[in-house]
């Protein structure tokens, strides 16, 4: 047991560069900030809904009645301002957790009116994890201020590694829970029957009836029942096998690619958009992002072949 804990400690708290964690802050925080700005009008519009439609969930369950419109608008504006500070890495120790809390509240409040938006869950968890980490020690206003004060650039350290592993763990657990839920609700029939086909057909028929955006491709594919058991089996294998991505970089790459294709399939067959994973931001923690800088640097030409006349050893094995 002790050896197992030691191995876990070495893996989870393995050293990582501050730049990698900072890039994750920029990507995840930047996505959250843009998402809030794009959805700002919609997020405030819930303040006009009838009070009897209010069904608080999560942290919003502390409320017994809806907030006044001015409070809803103020919280959305505060979340956007805190998000800008989060991305810039400004006073991150204080404003990072503030942004995490405001994002959780604003999106939970929007989901407290009869329709829960599951597409936002992973984003919120990632933001909260980064908000509690030293994610502004590079590529941040805080980092620039520290350098001006004479602080040395941060070396790779375990304190930059554990938040990255936590983001990856949150990601695979989210998919694993989805797989377990399928088994609890349908058992192995999910992979062997027409359940997936029925879900796609029902979703598109409902959207057609409501005049909502539907998927013509999904409607066409339901005519071919033999397609869906293999697709359902692949989905279940992806979700139940997601935790394996934590133990192998190659498996992680396969998992990220398969999960991206899964969300692309959901978009094409059901017109349901999961922008966070489709843009790849949800899987960024699995990659060594700081090495992207090396891809942009031109390769230097190597030295000319060594000359025997100059007294240098020839290319190949050196004595």
mmCIF file with all atom_site columns, N, CA and C in Angstrom, residues 27-28 30-32 35 118-124 259-260 263-264 272-284:
data_model
loop_
_atom_site.group_PDB
_atom_site.id
_atom_site.type_symbol
_atom_site.label_atom_id
_atom_site.label_alt_id
_atom_site.label_comp_id
_atom_site.label_asym_id
_atom_site.label_entity_id
_atom_site.label_seq_id
_atom_site.pdbx_PDB_ins_code
_atom_site.Cartn_x
_atom_site.Cartn_y
_atom_site.Cartn_z
_atom_site.occupancy
_atom_site.B_iso_or_equiv
_atom_site.pdbx_formal_charge
_atom_site.auth_seq_id
_atom_site.auth_comp_id
_atom_site.auth_asym_id
_atom_site.auth_atom_id
_atom_site.pdbx_PDB_model_num
ATOM 1  N N  . UNK A 1 27  ? -5.892  29.255 -22.198 1.00 0.00 ? 27  UNK A N  1
ATOM 2  C CA . UNK A 1 27  ? -6.838  28.550 -23.065 1.00 0.00 ? 27  UNK A CA 1
ATOM 3  C C  . UNK A 1 27  ? -8.195  28.374 -22.397 1.00 0.00 ? 27  UNK A C  1
ATOM 4  N N  . UNK A 1 28  ? -8.182  27.800 -21.197 1.00 0.00 ? 28  UNK A N  1
ATOM 5  C CA . UNK A 1 28  ? -9.444  27.522 -20.499 1.00 0.00 ? 28  UNK A CA 1
ATOM 6  C C  . UNK A 1 28  ? -10.120 28.823 -20.082 1.00 0.00 ? 28  UNK A C  1
ATOM 7  N N  . UNK A 1 30  ? -9.591  31.802 -21.347 1.00 0.00 ? 30  UNK A N  1
ATOM 8  C CA . UNK A 1 30  ? -9.993  32.539 -22.541 1.00 0.00 ? 30  UNK A CA 1
ATOM 9  C C  . UNK A 1 30  ? -11.289 32.010 -23.124 1.00 0.00 ? 30  UNK A C  1
ATOM 10 N N  . UNK A 1 31  ? -11.428 30.686 -23.155 1.00 0.00 ? 31  UNK A N  1
ATOM 11 C CA . UNK A 1 31  ? -12.679 30.110 -23.651 1.00 0.00 ? 31  UNK A CA 1
ATOM 12 C C  . UNK A 1 31  ? -13.843 30.532 -22.764 1.00 0.00 ? 31  UNK A C  1
ATOM 13 N N  . UNK A 1 32  ? -13.663 30.448 -21.443 1.00 0.00 ? 32  UNK A N  1
ATOM 14 C CA . UNK A 1 32  ? -14.743 30.813 -20.519 1.00 0.00 ? 32  UNK A CA 1
ATOM 15 C C  . UNK A 1 32  ? -15.129 32.278 -20.671 1.00 0.00 ? 32  UNK A C  1
ATOM 16 N N  . UNK A 1 35  ? -17.003 32.758 -23.907 1.00 0.00 ? 35  UNK A N  1
ATOM 17 C CA . UNK A 1 35  ? -18.321 32.132 -23.754 1.00 0.00 ? 35  UNK A CA 1
ATOM 18 C C  . UNK A 1 35  ? -19.261 33.051 -22.985 1.00 0.00 ? 35  UNK A C  1
ATOM 19 N N  . UNK A 1 118 ? -25.710 20.701 -19.724 1.00 0.00 ? 118 UNK A N  1
ATOM 20 C CA . UNK A 1 118 ? -24.587 19.844 -19.345 1.00 0.00 ? 118 UNK A CA 1
ATOM 21 C C  . UNK A 1 118 ? -23.311 20.200 -20.101 1.00 0.00 ? 118 UNK A C  1
ATOM 22 N N  . UNK A 1 119 ? -23.427 20.945 -21.179 1.00 0.00 ? 119 UNK A N  1
ATOM 23 C CA . UNK A 1 119 ? -22.251 21.280 -21.980 1.00 0.00 ? 119 UNK A CA 1
ATOM 24 C C  . UNK A 1 119 ? -21.262 22.155 -21.222 1.00 0.00 ? 119 UNK A C  1
ATOM 25 N N  . UNK A 1 120 ? -21.672 22.733 -20.101 1.00 0.00 ? 120 UNK A N  1
ATOM 26 C CA . UNK A 1 120 ? -20.816 23.683 -19.378 1.00 0.00 ? 120 UNK A CA 1
ATOM 27 C C  . UNK A 1 120 ? -20.124 23.068 -18.164 1.00 0.00 ? 120 UNK A C  1
ATOM 28 N N  . UNK A 1 121 ? -20.495 21.852 -17.786 1.00 0.00 ? 121 UNK A N  1
ATOM 29 C CA . UNK A 1 121 ? -20.008 21.283 -16.531 1.00 0.00 ? 121 UNK A CA 1
ATOM 30 C C  . UNK A 1 121 ? -18.492 21.153 -16.499 1.00 0.00 ? 121 UNK A C  1
ATOM 31 N N  . UNK A 1 122 ? -17.926 20.571 -17.555 1.00 0.00 ? 122 UNK A N  1
ATOM 32 C CA . UNK A 1 122 ? -16.486 20.335 -17.582 1.00 0.00 ? 122 UNK A CA 1
ATOM 33 C C  . UNK A 1 122 ? -15.716 21.646 -17.574 1.00 0.00 ? 122 UNK A C  1
ATOM 34 N N  . UNK A 1 123 ? -16.201 22.632 -18.290 1.00 0.00 ? 123 UNK A N  1
ATOM 35 C CA . UNK A 1 123 ? -15.550 23.946 -18.310 1.00 0.00 ? 123 UNK A CA 1
ATOM 36 C C  . UNK A 1 123 ? -15.484 24.545 -16.914 1.00 0.00 ? 123 UNK A C  1
ATOM 37 N N  . UNK A 1 124 ? -16.588 24.517 -16.190 1.00 0.00 ? 124 UNK A N  1
ATOM 38 C CA . UNK A 1 124 ? -16.625 25.112 -14.852 1.00 0.00 ? 124 UNK A CA 1
ATOM 39 C C  . UNK A 1 124 ? -15.655 24.399 -13.921 1.00 0.00 ? 124 UNK A C  1
ATOM 40 N N  . UNK A 1 259 ? -12.555 10.987 -28.393 1.00 0.00 ? 259 UNK A N  1
ATOM 41 C CA . UNK A 1 259 ? -13.560 11.838 -27.751 1.00 0.00 ? 259 UNK A CA 1
ATOM 42 C C  . UNK A 1 259 ? -13.945 13.003 -28.659 1.00 0.00 ? 259 UNK A C  1
ATOM 43 N N  . UNK A 1 260 ? -12.963 13.552 -29.362 1.00 0.00 ? 260 UNK A N  1
ATOM 44 C CA . UNK A 1 260 ? -13.270 14.639 -30.301 1.00 0.00 ? 260 UNK A CA 1
ATOM 45 C C  . UNK A 1 260 ? -14.192 14.146 -31.409 1.00 0.00 ? 260 UNK A C  1
ATOM 46 N N  . UNK A 1 263 ? -17.793 13.808 -30.142 1.00 0.00 ? 263 UNK A N  1
ATOM 47 C CA . UNK A 1 263 ? -18.547 15.065 -30.086 1.00 0.00 ? 263 UNK A CA 1
ATOM 48 C C  . UNK A 1 263 ? -18.871 15.586 -31.485 1.00 0.00 ? 263 UNK A C  1
ATOM 49 N N  . UNK A 1 264 ? -17.994 15.321 -32.432 1.00 0.00 ? 264 UNK A N  1
ATOM 50 C CA . UNK A 1 264 ? -18.306 15.681 -33.812 1.00 0.00 ? 264 UNK A CA 1
ATOM 51 C C  . UNK A 1 264 ? -19.514 14.885 -34.301 1.00 0.00 ? 264 UNK A C  1
ATOM 52 N N  . UNK A 1 272 ? -26.270 18.963 -31.620 1.00 0.00 ? 272 UNK A N  1
ATOM 53 C CA . UNK A 1 272 ? -25.949 19.396 -30.261 1.00 0.00 ? 272 UNK A CA 1
ATOM 54 C C  . UNK A 1 272 ? -24.464 19.744 -30.229 1.00 0.00 ? 272 UNK A C  1
ATOM 55 N N  . UNK A 1 273 ? -24.162 20.983 -29.918 1.00 0.00 ? 273 UNK A N  1
ATOM 56 C CA . UNK A 1 273 ? -22.789 21.472 -29.965 1.00 0.00 ? 273 UNK A CA 1
ATOM 57 C C  . UNK A 1 273 ? -22.172 21.486 -28.574 1.00 0.00 ? 273 UNK A C  1
ATOM 58 N N  . UNK A 1 274 ? -21.035 20.800 -28.444 1.00 0.00 ? 274 UNK A N  1
ATOM 59 C CA . UNK A 1 274 ? -20.201 20.872 -27.245 1.00 0.00 ? 274 UNK A CA 1
ATOM 60 C C  . UNK A 1 274 ? -18.931 21.628 -27.638 1.00 0.00 ? 274 UNK A C  1
ATOM 61 N N  . UNK A 1 275 ? -18.946 22.951 -27.604 1.00 0.00 ? 275 UNK A N  1
ATOM 62 C CA . UNK A 1 275 ? -17.812 23.710 -28.143 1.00 0.00 ? 275 UNK A CA 1
ATOM 63 C C  . UNK A 1 275 ? -16.508 23.496 -27.382 1.00 0.00 ? 275 UNK A C  1
ATOM 64 N N  . UNK A 1 276 ? -16.598 23.281 -26.074 1.00 0.00 ? 276 UNK A N  1
ATOM 65 C CA . UNK A 1 276 ? -15.381 23.161 -25.265 1.00 0.00 ? 276 UNK A CA 1
ATOM 66 C C  . UNK A 1 276 ? -14.517 21.982 -25.710 1.00 0.00 ? 276 UNK A C  1
ATOM 67 N N  . UNK A 1 277 ? -15.058 20.775 -25.844 1.00 0.00 ? 277 UNK A N  1
ATOM 68 C CA . UNK A 1 277 ? -14.223 19.687 -26.363 1.00 0.00 ? 277 UNK A CA 1
ATOM 69 C C  . UNK A 1 277 ? -13.985 19.755 -27.865 1.00 0.00 ? 277 UNK A C  1
ATOM 70 N N  . UNK A 1 278 ? -14.951 20.251 -28.629 1.00 0.00 ? 278 UNK A N  1
ATOM 71 C CA . UNK A 1 278 ? -14.769 20.292 -30.080 1.00 0.00 ? 278 UNK A CA 1
ATOM 72 C C  . UNK A 1 278 ? -13.635 21.227 -30.495 1.00 0.00 ? 278 UNK A C  1
ATOM 73 N N  . UNK A 1 279 ? -13.419 22.283 -29.730 1.00 0.00 ? 279 UNK A N  1
ATOM 74 C CA . UNK A 1 279 ? -12.289 23.176 -30.002 1.00 0.00 ? 279 UNK A CA 1
ATOM 75 C C  . UNK A 1 279 ? -10.979 22.632 -29.445 1.00 0.00 ? 279 UNK A C  1
ATOM 76 N N  . UNK A 1 280 ? -11.059 21.513 -28.740 1.00 0.00 ? 280 UNK A N  1
ATOM 77 C CA . UNK A 1 280 ? -9.867  20.869 -28.212 1.00 0.00 ? 280 UNK A CA 1
ATOM 78 C C  . UNK A 1 280 ? -9.401  21.384 -26.872 1.00 0.00 ? 280 UNK A C  1
ATOM 79 N N  . UNK A 1 281 ? -10.021 22.433 -26.356 1.00 0.00 ? 281 UNK A N  1
ATOM 80 C CA . UNK A 1 281 ? -9.567  23.032 -25.096 1.00 0.00 ? 281 UNK A CA 1
ATOM 81 C C  . UNK A 1 281 ? -9.738  22.058 -23.937 1.00 0.00 ? 281 UNK A C  1
ATOM 82 N N  . UNK A 1 282 ? -10.795 21.263 -23.955 1.00 0.00 ? 282 UNK A N  1
ATOM 83 C CA . UNK A 1 282 ? -11.053 20.322 -22.864 1.00 0.00 ? 282 UNK A CA 1
ATOM 84 C C  . UNK A 1 282 ? -9.938  19.295 -22.720 1.00 0.00 ? 282 UNK A C  1
ATOM 85 N N  . UNK A 1 283 ? -9.193  19.033 -23.800 1.00 0.00 ? 283 UNK A N  1
ATOM 86 C CA . UNK A 1 283 ? -8.154  18.003 -23.780 1.00 0.00 ? 283 UNK A CA 1
ATOM 87 C C  . UNK A 1 283 ? -6.743  18.586 -23.742 1.00 0.00 ? 283 UNK A C  1
ATOM 88 N N  . UNK A 1 284 ? -6.621  19.887 -23.593 1.00 0.00 ? 284 UNK A N  1
ATOM 89 C CA . UNK A 1 284 ? -5.306  20.534 -23.674 1.00 0.00 ? 284 UNK A CA 1
ATOM 90 C C  . UNK A 1 284 ? -4.353  20.064 -22.587 1.00 0.00 ? 284 UNK A C  1
#
